[in-house]
Amino acid sequence: MLNSLENDEATERTTLLHHRRSSLQSRRRYTKDPLTIPLPSPYRECEQIATYPTTTPTNHHNRFKWFNKRTGSYDEDRQGLVKENTGIRVWSESYSSIDWIHDRIKEGVRRRKLREITGLRGQLLRANDALQAWVLVILVGTVVAAIAWFIDVVQEWMSDLKQGYCTTDWKLNNNFCCWENKEECHAWRTWPEVFGVHGKTATYYTAMFMYTAFGLLFSLIAALMVKYTAEKVKTRTAPKSVPFSKSPSMASIPYDTTSSLNMELDNKDEAVEPPNYETKTAYYSAGSGIPEVKVILGGFVIKGFLGIKTLIVKSIGMIFSTSAGLTVGKEGPFVHLACSAGNIACRLFPKFNKNESKRREILSASAAAGVAVAFGAPIGGVLFSLEEVSYYFPMKTMIRSYCCAAVAAIVLKITDPFGTGKIVLFQVSYDKDYHLFELIPMIICGAFAGFFGAFVTYFNIKFQHLRRSTFIGKYPVIEVLCIMLATAIIGYWNPFSRMSLSEFAAQLFSECSSTNDNGGLCARTVAEIPKLLYLLITALVIKMGLTIVTFGCTVPGGVFLPSLIIGAITGRIIGLIMQYITLTYPSAFSACAHDLETRGECIIPGVYAIVGAAAGLAGVTRTTISLVVIMYELTYSLTYSLLIMIAVMVAKWVADAMFVEGIYDLLIDLKQYPYLEARREYVHTMTIVNVTEYLSTIDVDEPITVGMLKHKLAVIGAMGYAEDGGFPILSNGNILVGYIATSEVSHGLEQLERALESTMTETEINQVSCYFTRLNQGLTVGTPSTNIVINQDLKTPVRVLLENDVEYTDEPHIDNLEAVIPKQTLNDFSQYIDYAPLTINQNASMTLLMDMFTKLGARYVCVTHSNGRYLGIIHKRRLLAYLKELDEEDE
């Protein structure tokens, strides 16, 4: 049972995905310098044991070293970090949280050592260090623009392929094929023309058949790509849901205490009940990826989600899914692709590759570049990264995000994927001012668009719950094909719902002219307006229904563009209604007299579509400022800034009246990621003592063996703390002296067991003693004649050898600890201990505890008595469970 507990570790939250097993066994590699470790009697002594680097890749990885982000140790400057009392860390495993505080200390140590280098060499090294971030963001911006150009060009061609092809050059889409003569283009042939079909009915059904056939083919390819590149992960399942207020917090103490007293492994095995697991499939390339990006930027680790495989599969799969005609957009996934490019580029510089906190600064800048190429809005991208995605966003990250987004927009502008000089297909420009009486219909537009956005969000989340809990989720490819078939059958008859989303958005935003009827959206006479309203209302219903069932299925695609379309249709409908009223009753609108005489119209429905689009997005995502700026940059004008601001604010009020969370927050909750929202405010109903857990600890005054450590890991893993848990280090009963994470304990045990497995049995290894006392705690330094005492309290032969490994120097001093400290042994875990753990008094306020977790990025906080002695611990998982119960009580 003990072994099964070690193999099946629990996740941070009760139902979180289980992390993939460490690949250390496949990456084993011996070093040249052996380390002698004498073992306690009666076992063999003075065996030559080979040591292992923490994460050295195999020869297979060496051939692709640039693509392997985990080369070498995570903390290379071990001495500096030990002197800072923070200890060293190992690479974070999947579905665990990073140590923000440790990474900030690590960066400070690195910068201090860099500043200590004097002379020209020091100046050059500091200049190179400062230049790395700018090189990285410029590179990321260029790569993101190149990816966007490729996707835009190919997607436009494949989307037009459903209607026909270019006879002069099959590689050209409809726009470029008819570039010289768009009114009478004989080079472009539709499929009914290719098959020689004549007659209105036959032509319609032939075009519909080819549209459906290509749509099914493209969606099938996209779904298969996502399915067969998915990751198999384990999910911890709780036997029954227990309310937080009734959940046990002292469950591990009886088992741990009993096992410590009896020292019998068999009894310990009987004490622990293994958790239940089930294998599930994680489709990293499906959906928009923004919820996962938001969680990753919040400090969570999902290995592979921002990797090369996901980048390639999602880029190609997104082309097929959007070209098929499914109601998904490519704007949201651009953020995921941009962050993947940024994550891969971080491997160029160890400064970012081996510091998860620094890496996330680049990922925030990359997210801004993704929005910049999606909407042609670099400033809006920076604000979106700040407002919606990023968790930690210092001023230097804002400047770098601005640079990255600007580079991406400039490169995409130069490449001109659409041949129109526009970054995105639906960019428009307006210069006509609005009338004051239009404020009322604009407010109505914002209210309806916000309501429709929240309506779609609510039922989409409900359908995703249904998908996960029923047989629908077991057949993802069939589901995608059914959705595509329904999309073609339901939407093809309507000329507006038949258009691709980007083309439809461009037509909705455009102004009517004598040479362009915007795909049939322009009414030449007042009598045509009711028919247009009928088609738009039915298109609105179709798009809302298809968005509800499509977003979240097993294809790459986001909800940005469908939400924008829903809001734009709503705005266009209200604009047409206002146009009908002003044209039918011109005397009631004296402000329109001049416009009616000169232009023949007073209302521009395209403006209402733009305002509605912003409001619709606000209703779905609940973002405000960034959406307003994005719409500014889309329209190249500040003329309608006030209207857009009012509509977005009204939309948010209406949507928040229904429920507060945006769709990305709801998806995070649906997938049960451990995301702690820093901007939320809670009315606390419990005290710190109520949320404190009394889990297993390590007493440095008591002997502890490998077997006992394994049992402690099994107990804490069974409670769900396998990844982000840890053990407080106590002395003299309950004096807190440090903290060691389970990941570091597991890593140290793996190293020790692999070193001993060739010479000892498992039973013998389980009785090897481990130590958590710093070597230099018993070190006295003075003149060369001074005796050096090393851990005199540790009397086992495993530690005695350390005295023979000490290198004496003529003038030992504290700043040169390497001169007097012996080489670290494998059963010495003191190097992993954080000797300055975060603590909070049991009488402190819950608000202070929340600030420690949200603003400091803490993974745990130790709770002390009023007299300063150790009481218990609060892990992030425990706090999240408490906050979730608060939300349920509010509902």
PDB file of N, CA, C and O in Angstrom, residues 37-46 760 764 767-769 771 795-799:
ATOM      1  N   ILE A  37      29.559   7.060   1.374  1.00  0.00           N
ATOM      2  CA  ILE A  37      28.595   7.211   2.449  1.00  0.00           C
ATOM      3  C   ILE A  37      28.653   5.968   3.325  1.00  0.00           C
ATOM      4  O   ILE A  37      28.195   4.913   2.928  1.00  0.00           O
ATOM      5  N   PRO A  38      29.269   6.040   4.520  1.00  0.00           N
ATOM      6  CA  PRO A  38      29.240   4.886   5.430  1.00  0.00           C
ATOM      7  C   PRO A  38      27.834   4.704   5.971  1.00  0.00           C
ATOM      8  O   PRO A  38      27.152   5.674   6.276  1.00  0.00           O
ATOM      9  N   LEU A  39      27.385   3.487   6.097  1.00  0.00           N
ATOM     10  CA  LEU A  39      26.028   3.190   6.515  1.00  0.00           C
ATOM     11  C   LEU A  39      26.017   2.631   7.923  1.00  0.00           C
ATOM     12  O   LEU A  39      26.995   2.043   8.390  1.00  0.00           O
ATOM     13  N   PRO A  40      24.927   2.802   8.643  1.00  0.00           N
ATOM     14  CA  PRO A  40      24.852   2.306  10.013  1.00  0.00           C
ATOM     15  C   PRO A  40      24.996   0.788  10.070  1.00  0.00           C
ATOM     16  O   PRO A  40      24.560   0.081   9.179  1.00  0.00           O
ATOM     17  N   SER A  41      25.579   0.313  11.144  1.00  0.00           N
ATOM     18  CA  SER A  41      25.681  -1.134  11.385  1.00  0.00           C
ATOM     19  C   SER A  41      24.276  -1.697  11.490  1.00  0.00           C
ATOM     20  O   SER A  41      23.373  -1.043  12.021  1.00  0.00           O
ATOM     21  N   PRO A  42      24.012  -2.943  11.018  1.00  0.00           N
ATOM     22  CA  PRO A  42      24.963  -3.936  10.565  1.00  0.00           C
ATOM     23  C   PRO A  42      25.200  -3.973   9.061  1.00  0.00           C
ATOM     24  O   PRO A  42      25.589  -5.013   8.530  1.00  0.00           O
ATOM     25  N   TYR A  43      24.925  -2.880   8.374  1.00  0.00           N
ATOM     26  CA  TYR A  43      25.026  -2.911   6.925  1.00  0.00           C
ATOM     27  C   TYR A  43      26.439  -2.591   6.476  1.00  0.00           C
ATOM     28  O   TYR A  43      27.271  -2.160   7.246  1.00  0.00           O
ATOM     29  N   ARG A  44      26.690  -2.800   5.193  1.00  0.00           N
ATOM     30  CA  ARG A  44      28.021  -2.622   4.624  1.00  0.00           C
ATOM     31  C   ARG A  44      28.468  -1.177   4.761  1.00  0.00           C
ATOM     32  O   ARG A  44      27.685  -0.256   4.602  1.00  0.00           O
ATOM     33  N   GLU A  45      29.714  -0.967   5.006  1.00  0.00           N
ATOM     34  CA  GLU A  45      30.247   0.365   5.185  1.00  0.00           C
ATOM     35  C   GLU A  45      31.249   0.686   4.091  1.00  0.00           C
ATOM     36  O   GLU A  45      31.835  -0.187   3.483  1.00  0.00           O
ATOM     37  N   CYS A  46      31.446   1.992   3.921  1.00  0.00           N
ATOM     38  CA  CYS A  46      32.477   2.496   3.011  1.00  0.00           C
ATOM     39  C   CYS A  46      32.297   1.991   1.588  1.00  0.00           C
ATOM     40  O   CYS A  46      33.253   1.632   0.906  1.00  0.00           O
ATOM     41  N   MET A 760      22.100  -2.173  -1.464  1.00  0.00           N
ATOM     42  CA  MET A 760      21.270  -2.452  -0.296  1.00  0.00           C
ATOM     43  C   MET A 760      19.884  -2.883  -0.731  1.00  0.00           C
ATOM     44  O   MET A 760      19.422  -2.545  -1.825  1.00  0.00           O
ATOM     45  N   GLU A 764      16.723  -2.427   4.029  1.00  0.00           N
ATOM     46  CA  GLU A 764      17.894  -1.765   4.564  1.00  0.00           C
ATOM     47  C   GLU A 764      17.866  -0.262   4.288  1.00  0.00           C
ATOM     48  O   GLU A 764      18.210   0.550   5.150  1.00  0.00           O
ATOM     49  N   GLN A 767      15.796   1.894   6.609  1.00  0.00           N
ATOM     50  CA  GLN A 767      16.301   2.140   7.948  1.00  0.00           C
ATOM     51  C   GLN A 767      17.487   3.100   7.971  1.00  0.00           C
ATOM     52  O   GLN A 767      18.065   3.345   9.035  1.00  0.00           O
ATOM     53  N   VAL A 768      17.856   3.662   6.827  1.00  0.00           N
ATOM     54  CA  VAL A 768      18.916   4.662   6.776  1.00  0.00           C
ATOM     55  C   VAL A 768      18.392   5.970   7.370  1.00  0.00           C
ATOM     56  O   VAL A 768      17.293   6.420   7.049  1.00  0.00           O
ATOM     57  N   SER A 769      19.179   6.569   8.222  1.00  0.00           N
ATOM     58  CA  SER A 769      18.758   7.806   8.878  1.00  0.00           C
ATOM     59  C   SER A 769      18.914   9.002   7.948  1.00  0.00           C
ATOM     60  O   SER A 769      19.821   9.046   7.113  1.00  0.00           O
ATOM     61  N   TYR A 771      18.756  13.483   7.923  1.00  0.00           N
ATOM     62  CA  TYR A 771      19.032  14.579   8.817  1.00  0.00           C
ATOM     63  C   TYR A 771      18.527  15.895   8.236  1.00  0.00           C
ATOM     64  O   TYR A 771      18.569  16.111   7.039  1.00  0.00           O
ATOM     65  N   LYS A 795      25.441  11.300  15.970  1.00  0.00           N
ATOM     66  CA  LYS A 795      26.438  10.334  16.355  1.00  0.00           C
ATOM     67  C   LYS A 795      26.475   9.106  15.456  1.00  0.00           C
ATOM     68  O   LYS A 795      27.265   8.201  15.693  1.00  0.00           O
ATOM     69  N   THR A 796      25.632   9.012  14.453  1.00  0.00           N
ATOM     70  CA  THR A 796      25.647   7.832  13.603  1.00  0.00           C
ATOM     71  C   THR A 796      26.824   7.883  12.648  1.00  0.00           C
ATOM     72  O   THR A 796      27.302   8.961  12.286  1.00  0.00           O
ATOM     73  N   PRO A 797      27.293   6.719  12.189  1.00  0.00           N
ATOM     74  CA  PRO A 797      28.453   6.699  11.289  1.00  0.00           C
ATOM     75  C   PRO A 797      28.206   7.400   9.969  1.00  0.00           C
ATOM     76  O   PRO A 797      29.156   7.770   9.285  1.00  0.00           O
ATOM     77  N   VAL A 798      26.926   7.584   9.577  1.00  0.00           N
ATOM     78  CA  VAL A 798      26.658   8.255   8.313  1.00  0.00           C
ATOM     79  C   VAL A 798      27.189   9.668   8.334  1.00  0.00           C
ATOM     80  O   VAL A 798      27.650  10.204   7.338  1.00  0.00           O
ATOM     81  N   ARG A 799      27.183  10.307   9.525  1.00  0.00           N
ATOM     82  CA  ARG A 799      27.621  11.684   9.606  1.00  0.00           C
ATOM     83  C   ARG A 799      29.093  11.811  10.009  1.00  0.00           C
ATOM     84  O   ARG A 799      29.703  12.839   9.820  1.00  0.00           O
TER      85      ARG A 799
END
